[in-house]
XYZ file of C-alpha atoms in Angstrom:
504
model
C 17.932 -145.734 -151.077
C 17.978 -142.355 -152.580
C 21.644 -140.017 -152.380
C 23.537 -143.053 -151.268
C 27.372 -143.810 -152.562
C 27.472 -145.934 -155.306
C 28.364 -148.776 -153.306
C 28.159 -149.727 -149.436
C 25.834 -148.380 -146.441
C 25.316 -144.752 -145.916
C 27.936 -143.842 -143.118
C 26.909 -140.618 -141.375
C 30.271 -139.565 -139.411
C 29.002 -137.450 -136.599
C 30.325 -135.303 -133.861
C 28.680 -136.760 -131.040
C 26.278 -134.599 -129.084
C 26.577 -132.143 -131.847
C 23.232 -129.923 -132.791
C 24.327 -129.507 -136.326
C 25.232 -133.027 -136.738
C 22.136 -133.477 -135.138
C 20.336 -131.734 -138.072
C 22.422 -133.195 -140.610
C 21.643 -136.365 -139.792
C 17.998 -136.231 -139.690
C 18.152 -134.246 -142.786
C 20.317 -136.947 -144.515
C 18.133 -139.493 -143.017
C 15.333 -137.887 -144.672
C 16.628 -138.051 -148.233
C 18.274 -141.078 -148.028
C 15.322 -143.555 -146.243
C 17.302 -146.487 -145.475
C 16.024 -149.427 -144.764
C 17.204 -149.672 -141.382
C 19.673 -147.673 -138.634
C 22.717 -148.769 -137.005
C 24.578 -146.980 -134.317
C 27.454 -146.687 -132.196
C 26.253 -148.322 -128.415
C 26.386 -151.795 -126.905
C 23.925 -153.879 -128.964
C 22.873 -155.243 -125.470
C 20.679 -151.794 -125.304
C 18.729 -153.395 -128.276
C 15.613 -154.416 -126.327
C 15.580 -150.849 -124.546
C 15.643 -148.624 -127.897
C 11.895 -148.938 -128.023
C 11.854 -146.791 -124.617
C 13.175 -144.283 -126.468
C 9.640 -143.319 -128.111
C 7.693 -143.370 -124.790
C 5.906 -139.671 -123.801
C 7.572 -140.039 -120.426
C 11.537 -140.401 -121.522
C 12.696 -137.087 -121.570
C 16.771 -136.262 -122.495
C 19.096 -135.827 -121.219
C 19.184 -139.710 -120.327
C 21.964 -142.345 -120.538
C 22.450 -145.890 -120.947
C 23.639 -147.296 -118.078
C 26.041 -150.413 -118.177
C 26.964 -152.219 -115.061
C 28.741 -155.994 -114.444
C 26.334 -157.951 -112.434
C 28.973 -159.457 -109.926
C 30.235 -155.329 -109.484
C 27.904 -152.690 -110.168
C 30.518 -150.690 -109.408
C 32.393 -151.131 -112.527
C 29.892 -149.300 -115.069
C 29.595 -147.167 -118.127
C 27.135 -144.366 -119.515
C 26.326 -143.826 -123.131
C 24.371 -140.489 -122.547
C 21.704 -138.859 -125.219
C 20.437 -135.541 -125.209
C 18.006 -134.325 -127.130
C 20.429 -132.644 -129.954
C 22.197 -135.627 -130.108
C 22.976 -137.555 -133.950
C 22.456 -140.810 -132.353
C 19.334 -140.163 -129.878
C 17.941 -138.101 -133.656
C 18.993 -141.078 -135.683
C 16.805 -143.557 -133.028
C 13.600 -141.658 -132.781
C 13.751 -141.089 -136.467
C 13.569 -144.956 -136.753
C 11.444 -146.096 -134.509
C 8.347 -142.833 -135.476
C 9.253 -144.838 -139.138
C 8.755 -148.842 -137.401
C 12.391 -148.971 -139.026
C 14.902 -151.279 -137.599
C 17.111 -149.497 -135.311
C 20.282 -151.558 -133.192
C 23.352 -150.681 -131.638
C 26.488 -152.054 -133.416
C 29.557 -151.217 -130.972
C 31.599 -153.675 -129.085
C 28.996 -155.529 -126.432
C 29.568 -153.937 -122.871
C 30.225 -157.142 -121.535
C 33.671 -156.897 -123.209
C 33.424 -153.109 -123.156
C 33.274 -153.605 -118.977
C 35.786 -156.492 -118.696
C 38.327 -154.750 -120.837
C 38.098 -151.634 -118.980
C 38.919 -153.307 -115.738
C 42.237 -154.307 -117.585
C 43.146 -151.090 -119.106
C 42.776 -149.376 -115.315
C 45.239 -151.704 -114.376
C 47.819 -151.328 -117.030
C 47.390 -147.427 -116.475
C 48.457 -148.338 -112.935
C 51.458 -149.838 -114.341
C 52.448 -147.589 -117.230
C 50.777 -144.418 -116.237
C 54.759 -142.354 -117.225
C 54.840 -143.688 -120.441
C 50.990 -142.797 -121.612
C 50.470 -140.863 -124.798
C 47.700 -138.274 -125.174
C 44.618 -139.630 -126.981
C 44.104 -137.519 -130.516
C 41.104 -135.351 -130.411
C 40.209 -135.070 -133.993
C 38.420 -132.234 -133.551
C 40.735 -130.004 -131.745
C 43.304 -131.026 -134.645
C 40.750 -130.011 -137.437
C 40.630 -126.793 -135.967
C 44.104 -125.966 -135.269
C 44.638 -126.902 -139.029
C 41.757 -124.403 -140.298
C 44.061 -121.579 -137.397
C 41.552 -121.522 -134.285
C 42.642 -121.901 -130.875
C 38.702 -122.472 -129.449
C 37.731 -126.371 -130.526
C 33.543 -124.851 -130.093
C 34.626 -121.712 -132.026
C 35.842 -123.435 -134.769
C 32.876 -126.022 -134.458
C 30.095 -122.891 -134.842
C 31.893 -121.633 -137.830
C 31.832 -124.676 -139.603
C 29.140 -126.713 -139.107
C 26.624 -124.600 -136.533
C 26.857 -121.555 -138.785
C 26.827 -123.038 -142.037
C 25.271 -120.940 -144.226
C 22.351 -123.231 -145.700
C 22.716 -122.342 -149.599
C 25.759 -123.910 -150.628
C 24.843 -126.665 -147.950
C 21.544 -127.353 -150.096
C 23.013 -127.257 -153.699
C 25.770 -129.638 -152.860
C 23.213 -132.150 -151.053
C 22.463 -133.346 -147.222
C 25.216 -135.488 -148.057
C 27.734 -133.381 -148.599
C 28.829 -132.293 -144.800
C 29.674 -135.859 -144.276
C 31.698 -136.879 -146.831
C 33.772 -133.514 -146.431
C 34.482 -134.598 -142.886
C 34.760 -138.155 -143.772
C 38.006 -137.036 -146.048
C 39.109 -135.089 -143.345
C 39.262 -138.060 -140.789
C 40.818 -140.480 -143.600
C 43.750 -138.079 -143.532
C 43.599 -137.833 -139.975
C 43.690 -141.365 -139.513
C 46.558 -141.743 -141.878
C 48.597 -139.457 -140.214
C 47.634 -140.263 -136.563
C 46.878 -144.384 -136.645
C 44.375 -144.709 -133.892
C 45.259 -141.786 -132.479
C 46.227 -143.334 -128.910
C 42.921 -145.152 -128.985
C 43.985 -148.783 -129.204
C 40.799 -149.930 -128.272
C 39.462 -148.575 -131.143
C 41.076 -151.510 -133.449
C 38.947 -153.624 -131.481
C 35.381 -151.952 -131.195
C 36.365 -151.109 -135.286
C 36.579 -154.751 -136.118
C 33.544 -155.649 -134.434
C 31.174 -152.767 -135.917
C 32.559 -154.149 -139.629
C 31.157 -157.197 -138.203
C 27.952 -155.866 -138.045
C 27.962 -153.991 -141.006
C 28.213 -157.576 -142.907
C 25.434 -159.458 -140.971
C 23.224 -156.190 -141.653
C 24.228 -155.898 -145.420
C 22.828 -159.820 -145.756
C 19.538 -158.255 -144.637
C 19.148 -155.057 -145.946
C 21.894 -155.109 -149.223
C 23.147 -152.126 -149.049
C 20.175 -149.943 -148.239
C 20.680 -149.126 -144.573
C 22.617 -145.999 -142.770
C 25.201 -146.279 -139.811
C 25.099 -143.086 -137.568
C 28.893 -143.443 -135.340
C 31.516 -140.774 -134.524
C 33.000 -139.251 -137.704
C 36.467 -140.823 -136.138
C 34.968 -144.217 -136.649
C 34.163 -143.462 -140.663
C 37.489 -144.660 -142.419
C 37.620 -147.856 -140.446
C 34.826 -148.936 -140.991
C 35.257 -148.310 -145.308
C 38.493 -149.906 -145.105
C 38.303 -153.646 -146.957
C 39.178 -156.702 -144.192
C 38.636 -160.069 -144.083
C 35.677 -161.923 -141.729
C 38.866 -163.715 -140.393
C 40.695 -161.072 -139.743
C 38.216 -159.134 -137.871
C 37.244 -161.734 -135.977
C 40.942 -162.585 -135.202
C 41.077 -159.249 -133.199
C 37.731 -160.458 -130.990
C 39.148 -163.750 -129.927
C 40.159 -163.865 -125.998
C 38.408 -160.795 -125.575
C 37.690 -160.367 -121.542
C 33.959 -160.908 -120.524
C 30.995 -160.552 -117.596
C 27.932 -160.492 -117.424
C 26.560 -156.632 -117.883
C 23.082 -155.331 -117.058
C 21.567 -152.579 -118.680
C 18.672 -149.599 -118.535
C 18.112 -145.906 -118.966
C 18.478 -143.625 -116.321
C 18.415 -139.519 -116.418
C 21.314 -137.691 -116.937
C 22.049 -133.982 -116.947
C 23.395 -131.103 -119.188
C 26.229 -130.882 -116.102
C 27.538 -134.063 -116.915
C 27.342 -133.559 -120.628
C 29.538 -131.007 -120.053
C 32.263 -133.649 -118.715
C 34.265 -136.018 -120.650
C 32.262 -139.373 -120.508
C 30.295 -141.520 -122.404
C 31.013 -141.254 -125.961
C 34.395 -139.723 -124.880
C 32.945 -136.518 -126.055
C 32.412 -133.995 -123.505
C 31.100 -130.546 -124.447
C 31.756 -127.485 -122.714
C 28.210 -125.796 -123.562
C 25.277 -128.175 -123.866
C 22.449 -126.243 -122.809
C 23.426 -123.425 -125.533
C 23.823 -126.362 -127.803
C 20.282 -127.308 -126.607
C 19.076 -123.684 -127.464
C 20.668 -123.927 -131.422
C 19.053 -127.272 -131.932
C 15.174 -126.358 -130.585
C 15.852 -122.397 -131.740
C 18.001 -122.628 -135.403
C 16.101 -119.119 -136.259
C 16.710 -115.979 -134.882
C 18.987 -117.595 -132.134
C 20.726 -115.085 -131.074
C 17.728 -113.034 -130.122
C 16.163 -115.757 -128.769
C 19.069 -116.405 -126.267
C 19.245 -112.892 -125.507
C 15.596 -113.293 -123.999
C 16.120 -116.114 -122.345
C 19.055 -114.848 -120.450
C 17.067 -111.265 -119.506
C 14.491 -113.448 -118.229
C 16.829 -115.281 -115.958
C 18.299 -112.295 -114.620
C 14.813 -110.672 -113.902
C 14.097 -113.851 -111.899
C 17.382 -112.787 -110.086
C 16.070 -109.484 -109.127
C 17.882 -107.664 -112.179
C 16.031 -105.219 -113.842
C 16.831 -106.244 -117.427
C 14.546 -104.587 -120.077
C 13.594 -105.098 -123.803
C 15.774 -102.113 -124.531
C 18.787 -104.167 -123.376
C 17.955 -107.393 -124.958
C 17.681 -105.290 -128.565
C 21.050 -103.826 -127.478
C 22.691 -106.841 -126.457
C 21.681 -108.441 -129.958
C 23.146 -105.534 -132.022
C 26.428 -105.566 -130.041
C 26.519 -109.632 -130.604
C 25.953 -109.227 -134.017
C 28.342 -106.241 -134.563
C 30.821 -108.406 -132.516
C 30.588 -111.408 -134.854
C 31.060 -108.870 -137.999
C 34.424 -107.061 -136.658
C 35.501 -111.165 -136.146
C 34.785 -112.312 -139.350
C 32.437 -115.296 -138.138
C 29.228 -115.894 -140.171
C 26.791 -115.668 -137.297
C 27.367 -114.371 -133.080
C 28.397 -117.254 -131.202
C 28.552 -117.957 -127.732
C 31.605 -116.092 -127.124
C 29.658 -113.173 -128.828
C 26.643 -113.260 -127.154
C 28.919 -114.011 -123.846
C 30.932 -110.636 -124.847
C 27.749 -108.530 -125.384
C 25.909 -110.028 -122.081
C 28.415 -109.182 -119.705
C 29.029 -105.395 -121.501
C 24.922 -104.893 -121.691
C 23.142 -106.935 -118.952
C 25.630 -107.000 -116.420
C 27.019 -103.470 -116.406
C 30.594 -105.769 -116.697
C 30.220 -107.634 -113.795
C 31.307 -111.231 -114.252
C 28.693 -112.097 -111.329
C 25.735 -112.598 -112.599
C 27.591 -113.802 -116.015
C 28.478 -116.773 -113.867
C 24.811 -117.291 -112.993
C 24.303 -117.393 -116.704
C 26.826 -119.718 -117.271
C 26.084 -122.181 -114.980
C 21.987 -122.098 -115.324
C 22.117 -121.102 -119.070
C 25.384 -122.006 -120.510
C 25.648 -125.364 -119.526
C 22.195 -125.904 -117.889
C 20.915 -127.540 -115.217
C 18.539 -129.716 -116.931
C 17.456 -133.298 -115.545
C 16.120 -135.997 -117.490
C 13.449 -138.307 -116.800
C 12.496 -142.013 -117.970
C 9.324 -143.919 -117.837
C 8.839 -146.583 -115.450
C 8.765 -149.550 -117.875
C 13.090 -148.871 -117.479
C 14.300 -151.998 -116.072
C 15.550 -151.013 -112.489
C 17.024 -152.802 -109.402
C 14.735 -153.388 -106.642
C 16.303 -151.649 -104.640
C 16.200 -148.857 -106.850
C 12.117 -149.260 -107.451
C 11.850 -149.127 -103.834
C 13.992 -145.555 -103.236
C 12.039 -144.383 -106.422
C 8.164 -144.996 -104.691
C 9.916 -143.169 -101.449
C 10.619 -140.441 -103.496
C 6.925 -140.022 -104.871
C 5.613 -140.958 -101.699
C 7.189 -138.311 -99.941
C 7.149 -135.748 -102.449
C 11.509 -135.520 -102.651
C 11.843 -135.106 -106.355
C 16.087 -135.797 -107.044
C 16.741 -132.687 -109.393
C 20.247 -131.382 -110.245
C 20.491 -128.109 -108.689
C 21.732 -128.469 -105.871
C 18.980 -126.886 -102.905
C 18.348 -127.066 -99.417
C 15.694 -128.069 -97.381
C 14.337 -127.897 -93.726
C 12.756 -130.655 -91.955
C 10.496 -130.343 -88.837
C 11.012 -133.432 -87.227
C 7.604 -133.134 -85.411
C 6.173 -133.886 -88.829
C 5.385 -137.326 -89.877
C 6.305 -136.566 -93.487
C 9.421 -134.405 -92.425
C 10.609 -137.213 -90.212
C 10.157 -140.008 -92.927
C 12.258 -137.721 -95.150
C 14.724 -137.739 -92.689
C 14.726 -141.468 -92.205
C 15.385 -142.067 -95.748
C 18.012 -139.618 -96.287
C 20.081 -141.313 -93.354
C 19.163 -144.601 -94.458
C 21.033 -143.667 -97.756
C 23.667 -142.337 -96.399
C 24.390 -145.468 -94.446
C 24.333 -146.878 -97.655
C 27.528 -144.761 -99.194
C 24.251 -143.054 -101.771
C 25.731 -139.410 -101.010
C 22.161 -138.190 -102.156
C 21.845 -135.781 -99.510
C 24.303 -134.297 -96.885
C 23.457 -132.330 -93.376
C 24.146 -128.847 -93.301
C 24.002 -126.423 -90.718
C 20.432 -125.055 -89.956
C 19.524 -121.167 -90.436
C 16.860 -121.767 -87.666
C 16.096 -123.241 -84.569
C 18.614 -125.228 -82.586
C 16.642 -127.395 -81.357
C 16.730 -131.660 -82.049
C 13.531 -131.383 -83.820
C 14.707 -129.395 -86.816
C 17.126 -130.737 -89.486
C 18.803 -128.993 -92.531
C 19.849 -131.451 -95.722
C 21.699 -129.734 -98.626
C 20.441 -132.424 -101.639
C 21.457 -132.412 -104.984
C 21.023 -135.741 -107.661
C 24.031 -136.853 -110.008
C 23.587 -139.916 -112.280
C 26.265 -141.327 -110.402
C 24.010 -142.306 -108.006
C 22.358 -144.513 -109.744
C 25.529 -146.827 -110.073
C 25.584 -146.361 -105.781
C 22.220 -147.669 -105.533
C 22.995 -150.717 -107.981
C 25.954 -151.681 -105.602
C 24.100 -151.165 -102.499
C 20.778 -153.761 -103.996
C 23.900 -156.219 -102.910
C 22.435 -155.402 -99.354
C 18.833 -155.451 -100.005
C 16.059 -155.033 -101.964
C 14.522 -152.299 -99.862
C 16.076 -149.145 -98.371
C 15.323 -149.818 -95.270
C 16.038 -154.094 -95.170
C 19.547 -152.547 -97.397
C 20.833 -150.258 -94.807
C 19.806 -152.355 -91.537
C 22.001 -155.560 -93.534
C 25.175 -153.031 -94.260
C 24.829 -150.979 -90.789
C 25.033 -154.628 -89.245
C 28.122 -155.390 -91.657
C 29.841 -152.762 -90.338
C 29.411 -153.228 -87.241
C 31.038 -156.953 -87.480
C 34.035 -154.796 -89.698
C 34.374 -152.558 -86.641
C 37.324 -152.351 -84.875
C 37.472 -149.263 -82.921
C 35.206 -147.707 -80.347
C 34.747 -144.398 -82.161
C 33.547 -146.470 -85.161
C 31.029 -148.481 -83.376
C 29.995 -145.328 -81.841
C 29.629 -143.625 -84.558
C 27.569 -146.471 -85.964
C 25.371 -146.487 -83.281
C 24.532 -142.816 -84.213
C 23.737 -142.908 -87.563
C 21.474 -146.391 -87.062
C 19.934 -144.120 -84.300
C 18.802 -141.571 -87.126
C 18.192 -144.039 -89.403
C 15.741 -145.316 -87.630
C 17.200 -148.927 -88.184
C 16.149 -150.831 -85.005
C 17.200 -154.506 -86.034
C 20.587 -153.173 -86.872
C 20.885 -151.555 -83.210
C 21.265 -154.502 -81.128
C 24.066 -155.995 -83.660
C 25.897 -152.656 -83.363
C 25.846 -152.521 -79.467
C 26.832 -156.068 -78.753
């Protein structure tokens, strides 16, 4: 394996959901040609990595970890499609090279959350604030903006020196930075870490008795030092023993750039993804690129946006980024000069940009193959059936009752919401009055899917789900207006069997 340290696996220390990590990586992985991939995920995903080639899986998407006996207690690892790890897997599998995940199992990862929630209860006063490496790296270098910083360094690197010195050579300059970073900060209020550590060295053994050292381990740059520091097999597996367990189920589900932009998953949540989307698919000319994209929006928006203000917007980004000693415009730039240009100053339609731009509104799709809960098959030929595509803007709709297609939409939407899936939600209609007409405000989080995996405890259809939990709360009921209220929603359901249960 070509560009490797003298000794040991290639570690590539990554900001996760990074776009220049992202390119570093595959760049690295290009030179380098291990014999086989490891990454940071529950090695239960093993058997769905092949997925991750098929035409129809689309990113954003996410790994979806749930304890059989409570789907309720669940986990996401999401990928999007600038992400090191979801760049590290393709690159694998388009090469038929080994690929696995190498992090603690989520059956402990599951179990042992359960027990931290509870000790939070208990010692929630006396918490410490978890180290974000990142945000120290950058207060070090002087910058108050953790993305700023971020741009500068690795998203504007200027690609000359980055050449000479060698794909390697971002990696093991943040590698150094986390070994002092470690040093200074332990685990950095991750305890858990110690564990999920220990058990990745673990890994890293069995897979250097296969592959010597000729094999690459893509994990967050965090991650790095532990996993070059020299332990024992004993002690390592000293820190596993006792470990809580259940028994976890996994698959891919969609995900969005919304929820990228929230702390989850990887513990790494980023404030812009769908600008990080545009500097992975767009690394020239991005600037002017963006620019175009965001006069297009507001034209869409009834905002008369010409080329004259996109070349304007450009040279005030760029001019921007000059007077501010950064190497390229970043998004605070191109923010500055969109506002000041395309929206006469008006932080309006700059909030437009934000939220369908910015952080984007993207929703990902997987193929069908995903392993999925019945119940969760069943909602999913509904929603082809009757043409109600879950998306992640949120939108409104008008049913007309009279319709047979209309009123099965209607059924369904009731139906979930008898089963707590908060898919849709009524809203006032801008129309008729009358019974006939309904208004549904809808909108699809990937939170959902973790709803629907509790509620296949009821059934393994929608409608044989909701009829089983109307008629369990019915026996809960203890009050009039509840039973009443039941009786209602059954009524729009359209759950007959459930009816006489609720009226007895």
């Amino acid at each position: 394996m070509s560009g490797t340290p003298a000794s040991g696996p290639l570690l590539l220390g990554v900001r996760h959901h990074g776009p220049g990590s992202a390119r570093a990586v595959r760049a690295a992985l290009d030179a380098a040609d291990p014999r086989a991939v490891l990454i940071e995920g529950p090695p239960e995903g093993d058997a769905l990595l092949p997925l991750a080639a098929d035409e129809e899986m689309r990113p954003p998407v996410a790994l979806l970890a749930h304890a059989v006996d409570d789907p309720g207690r669940a986990a996401f690892w999401p990928f999007a499609e600038f992400s090191p790890e979801w760049v590290a897997i393709r690159w694998a599998l388009a090469r038929d090279v080994p690929v696995r995940f190498i992090d603690l199992s989520a059956a402990h990862s599951l179990a042992m959350e359960a027990d931290a929630e509870a000790d939070r209860d208990d010692t929630d006063e006396e918490r410490l604030v978890p180290v974000d490496p990142i945000r120290v790296l950058a207060e070090t270098a002087g910058y108050d903006d953790t993305e700023r910083w971020w741009e500068d360094v690795v998203e504007h690197r200027v690609p000359g020196s980055g050449e000479a010195a060698g794909p390697l050579a971002a990696f093991a300059a943040l590698g150094e930075a986390m070994t002092a970073l470690r040093e200074a900060y332990g685990d950095g209020g991750h305890p858990r870490d110690v564990v999920r550590e220990a058990y990745m060295r673990i890994q890293l053994r069995t897979a250097a008795k296969e592959f010597g050292d000729e094999f690459a381990v893509v994990c967050g740059a965090w991650h790095v030092p532990a996993l070059r520091t020299r332990t024992t097999l004993t002690a390592d597996r000293a820190l596993l023993k006792g470990l809580p367990k259940v028994k976890a189920e996994l698959t891919w589900v969609p995900w969005t750039h919304r929820r990228l932009a929230r702390h989850s998953g990887y513990g790494a949540g980023i404030e812009s993804p769908g600008w990080y989307e545009h500097l992975f698919a767009a690394p020239d000319r991005p600037v002017a690129r963006w620019m175009t994209k965001v006069a297009g929006l507001l034209r869409d928006e009834d905002r008369f946006v010409s080329s004259a203000h996109v070349i304007e917007a450009v040279r005030l980004a760029e001019t921007l980024a000059a007077m501010r000693g950064r190497p390229l415009a970043g998004l605070s730039e191109t923010t500055d000069a969109i506002r000041a240009v395309m929206c006469e100053g008006s932080d309006v339609p700059l909030a437009l940009v934000h939220d369908r731009l910015v952080v984007g509104t993207t929703l990902g799709e997987v193929p069908d193959t995903a392993p999925a809960v019945p119940l969760q098959r069943d909602l999913t030929r509904q929603q082809r059936t009757l043409r109600l595509k879950p998306e992640a803007d949120e939108r409104e709709i008008e049913l007309d009752l009279r319709k047979d297609t209309d009123a099965s939409r209607s059924r369904l939407l009731h139906r979930l919401r008898v089963l707590g899936i908060g898919w849709g939600e009524p809203a006032a209609g801008r129309g008729s009055t009358g019974t006939f007409r309904e208004t549904w405000r809808l909108r699809w989080e990937p939170e959902l899917y973790v709803r629907v995996a509790e509620a296949g405890v009821w059934g393994t259809t929608v409608l044989a789900a909701a009829t089983a939990r109307a008629e369990s709360d019915a026996l809960a009921a203890t009050a009039l207006a509840e039973v009443t209220a039941l009786a209602e929603r059954c009524l729009l359901a359209d759950l007959p069997d459930a009816l006489p249960v609720v009226m007895r």
